[in-house]
């Protein structure tokens, strides 16, 4: 069976950037790498899916400048992270300083995710939350794909593995809509993995999102604006209701009868 490389790691330096951007001497590299892990774990515990106030954290980027640590927190709910009057930021900074120890200078920049339904991690997190509430996986996957298509993605693939709907034998099912070219390096592929802890066991969710191709020297095409009518399929706007179509056809038939 062919094995698949991580889509994001495969494109580092081409269409994706490293989440940690810093240099260190070989002796300090393990220490700083462990600090990055602790920072991300603390943010996930305080603002992640298992926290009381889920802020929808998509990504945490870390940069280091001498004794200063710059954190860029990409979130779907920036108001939860910032808090009233900036109290959330100060509380988060104090907690991170306690994790690292010492009087470290930490600067936090909160960035809002513009397309929540086009972010692979947020999609996987949403599916995991619904599966933990015992919602049918087919229904959740179908809703997630429809929302991603309305957000303007060119392709999406979702895979769910485990004891689906409490089945005795674990299996893997996946659904794909549009194009997901994993072998094209210039393809902007967003990938994420999440687990759902259910009463029947752990379910694994994998999400691939194809947002378009990035050609060197050209700016990526922006995603189309999202309609306010999120629950309605945009293709239905050009379709007439069935009753109106029947009335129009009946009127045409009566007009032809009167002409005869």
XYZ file of C-alpha atoms in Angstrom:
260
model
C 0.000 0.000 0.000
C 1.382 3.383 -0.948
C 2.161 5.766 1.880
C 1.332 9.470 1.695
C 3.734 12.199 2.761
C 2.500 15.049 4.939
C 1.135 17.642 2.472
C 2.317 20.634 4.517
C 5.810 19.293 5.223
C 6.161 18.393 1.545
C 5.585 22.047 0.593
C 7.634 23.855 3.244
C 9.548 26.649 1.568
C 7.338 26.481 -1.533
C 3.756 27.331 -0.604
C 3.946 27.013 3.209
C 6.146 28.593 5.857
C 7.562 27.010 8.994
C 5.476 27.491 12.128
C 8.644 28.161 14.143
C 11.082 30.662 12.659
C 14.299 31.031 14.630
C 17.927 29.919 14.692
C 19.934 28.547 17.602
C 23.283 26.994 18.339
C 23.209 23.169 18.444
C 23.489 23.087 22.246
C 20.359 25.202 22.777
C 18.261 23.802 19.944
C 16.586 20.991 21.995
C 15.750 23.434 24.792
C 14.110 25.967 22.466
C 12.263 23.241 20.597
C 10.824 21.977 23.875
C 9.796 25.535 24.762
C 7.855 25.805 21.501
C 6.050 22.571 22.321
C 5.157 23.808 25.818
C 3.873 27.128 24.466
C 1.579 25.447 21.957
C 0.354 22.914 24.517
C -0.514 25.653 27.019
C -2.404 27.689 24.415
C -4.291 24.560 23.338
C -5.257 23.785 26.942
C -6.454 27.331 27.670
C -8.120 28.194 24.360
C -8.442 24.925 22.454
C -11.265 22.468 21.913
C -11.127 21.003 25.432
C -11.098 24.424 27.110
C -14.152 26.104 28.597
C -13.911 28.993 26.125
C -13.022 27.494 22.765
C -11.403 30.225 20.675
C -10.957 28.075 17.575
C -7.148 28.196 17.505
C -6.001 27.296 13.995
C -2.250 27.867 14.195
C 0.434 29.289 16.481
C 3.552 30.724 14.843
C 6.635 31.441 16.916
C 9.534 33.801 16.187
C 12.479 34.548 18.454
C 14.534 37.739 18.601
C 17.283 37.677 21.220
C 15.363 37.413 24.521
C 11.962 38.200 22.984
C 9.379 35.659 21.806
C 6.796 36.743 19.244
C 3.642 34.635 19.056
C 1.135 34.888 16.223
C -2.116 33.217 17.238
C -4.509 32.562 14.349
C -7.999 32.143 15.744
C -11.593 32.091 14.561
C -12.756 34.021 17.656
C -10.254 36.793 18.435
C -12.586 38.347 20.990
C -12.252 35.285 23.213
C -8.453 35.491 23.094
C -8.209 39.245 23.670
C -10.878 39.362 26.355
C -12.580 42.400 27.816
C -10.168 45.320 27.849
C -7.273 43.068 26.877
C -7.482 40.994 30.055
C -7.362 37.747 28.096
C -4.068 38.667 26.444
C -2.480 39.661 29.751
C -3.670 36.475 31.436
C -2.328 34.390 28.555
C 1.023 36.182 28.624
C 1.359 35.688 32.381
C 0.569 31.991 32.051
C 3.095 31.512 29.250
C 5.789 33.258 31.276
C 5.054 30.895 34.146
C 5.398 27.891 31.844
C 8.784 29.002 30.531
C 10.056 30.198 33.886
C 11.973 33.372 34.490
C 11.025 36.843 33.332
C 10.727 36.220 29.593
C 9.461 38.921 27.257
C 6.531 37.580 25.218
C 4.616 39.528 22.602
C 1.304 38.107 21.361
C -0.305 39.057 18.059
C -3.857 37.816 17.472
C -4.876 37.260 13.830
C -8.449 36.444 12.848
C -9.050 33.572 10.422
C -11.003 35.108 7.557
C -12.326 31.832 6.128
C -13.285 29.552 9.006
C -14.986 27.045 6.695
C -11.858 26.867 4.498
C -9.384 26.115 7.307
C -8.446 22.438 7.518
C -7.850 22.358 11.279
C -11.070 24.181 12.127
C -13.008 21.841 9.831
C -11.472 18.781 11.502
C -12.145 20.262 14.938
C -15.788 20.915 14.059
C -16.236 17.342 12.806
C -14.648 15.978 16.001
C -16.991 18.030 18.185
C -20.046 16.798 16.303
C -18.907 13.167 16.416
C -18.414 13.422 20.179
C -22.047 14.537 20.364
C -23.059 11.328 18.548
C -24.059 13.033 15.309
C -23.939 10.814 12.210
C -20.541 11.113 10.554
C -22.013 11.171 7.041
C -24.195 14.132 7.924
C -21.310 16.044 9.505
C -18.981 15.364 6.576
C -21.610 16.451 4.061
C -22.261 19.696 5.943
C -18.536 20.448 6.214
C -18.001 19.903 2.490
C -20.924 22.157 1.590
C -19.641 24.927 3.851
C -16.139 24.644 2.401
C -17.490 24.870 -1.138
C -19.454 27.985 -0.228
C -16.241 29.437 1.212
C -14.662 29.172 -2.239
C -12.248 26.236 -1.972
C -11.439 24.376 -5.184
C -11.388 20.943 -3.582
C -11.729 19.160 -0.257
C -11.227 15.619 0.992
C -12.358 14.325 4.394
C -11.464 10.935 5.850
C -12.911 9.433 9.038
C -11.510 6.240 10.582
C -12.609 4.109 13.522
C -15.807 2.535 14.816
C -18.097 4.724 12.756
C -21.582 5.115 14.272
C -20.635 2.484 16.882
C -19.988 -0.320 14.386
C -18.411 -3.528 15.684
C -15.607 -3.462 13.094
C -13.546 -0.331 12.547
C -13.325 0.973 8.999
C -12.224 3.999 7.010
C -14.461 6.117 4.823
C -13.556 9.213 2.841
C -15.321 11.722 0.636
C -13.836 14.105 -1.899
C -15.313 17.003 -3.831
C -13.376 18.944 -6.443
C -9.634 18.612 -7.083
C -7.046 17.772 -4.425
C -3.708 17.473 -6.320
C -1.318 16.181 -3.653
C 1.603 15.721 -6.093
C 1.540 19.300 -7.401
C 4.034 21.312 -5.371
C 2.586 24.694 -6.328
C -0.858 23.594 -5.111
C -1.872 25.319 -1.884
C -2.940 22.287 0.169
C -4.040 22.790 3.762
C -4.002 19.573 5.804
C -4.896 18.780 9.384
C -5.643 15.838 11.656
C -7.867 15.664 14.717
C -9.209 12.950 17.017
C -12.687 12.535 18.475
C -13.086 10.665 21.760
C -16.421 8.843 21.664
C -17.980 6.177 23.889
C -17.067 3.580 21.246
C -13.423 4.609 21.009
C -11.259 7.157 19.248
C -12.095 8.327 15.730
C -9.477 9.897 13.492
C -10.392 12.778 11.185
C -8.163 13.923 8.323
C -8.951 16.941 6.163
C -7.289 18.078 2.932
C -8.283 21.476 1.481
C -7.139 22.678 -1.950
C -7.307 26.478 -2.133
C -5.701 26.988 -5.537
C -2.266 27.092 -7.145
C 0.469 29.521 -6.108
C 2.759 30.465 -9.007
C 6.092 32.161 -8.086
C 5.981 35.855 -8.913
C 2.198 36.017 -8.856
C -0.068 36.793 -5.962
C -2.519 34.021 -5.044
C -6.090 34.545 -6.162
C -8.277 35.687 -3.256
C -11.207 33.508 -2.310
C -14.602 34.843 -3.400
C -16.680 36.641 -0.751
C -18.972 34.479 1.331
C -22.678 35.065 0.907
C -24.684 36.030 3.953
C -27.122 33.234 3.153
C -24.817 30.474 4.387
C -27.398 27.721 4.658
C -28.599 28.005 1.080
C -26.792 26.548 -1.895
C -25.691 29.390 -4.237
C -26.689 27.275 -7.211
C -30.313 27.336 -6.037
C -30.569 31.077 -6.665
C -30.840 30.539 -10.413
C -33.422 27.808 -9.992
C -37.111 28.613 -9.860
C -39.365 26.882 -7.344
C -41.062 23.826 -8.782
C -44.538 25.328 -8.319
C -43.539 28.464 -10.232
C -42.081 26.362 -13.054
C -45.313 24.357 -13.279
C -47.394 27.538 -13.392
C -45.218 28.994 -16.138
C -45.455 25.810 -18.216
C -49.253 25.662 -17.700
C -49.562 29.282 -18.828
C -47.528 28.562 -21.961
C -49.742 25.542 -22.720
C -52.925 27.623 -22.283
C -51.545 30.342 -24.558
C -50.844 27.806 -27.273
C -54.340 26.324 -26.866
C -55.947 29.744 -27.234
C -53.952 30.397 -30.390
C -55.282 27.162 -31.941
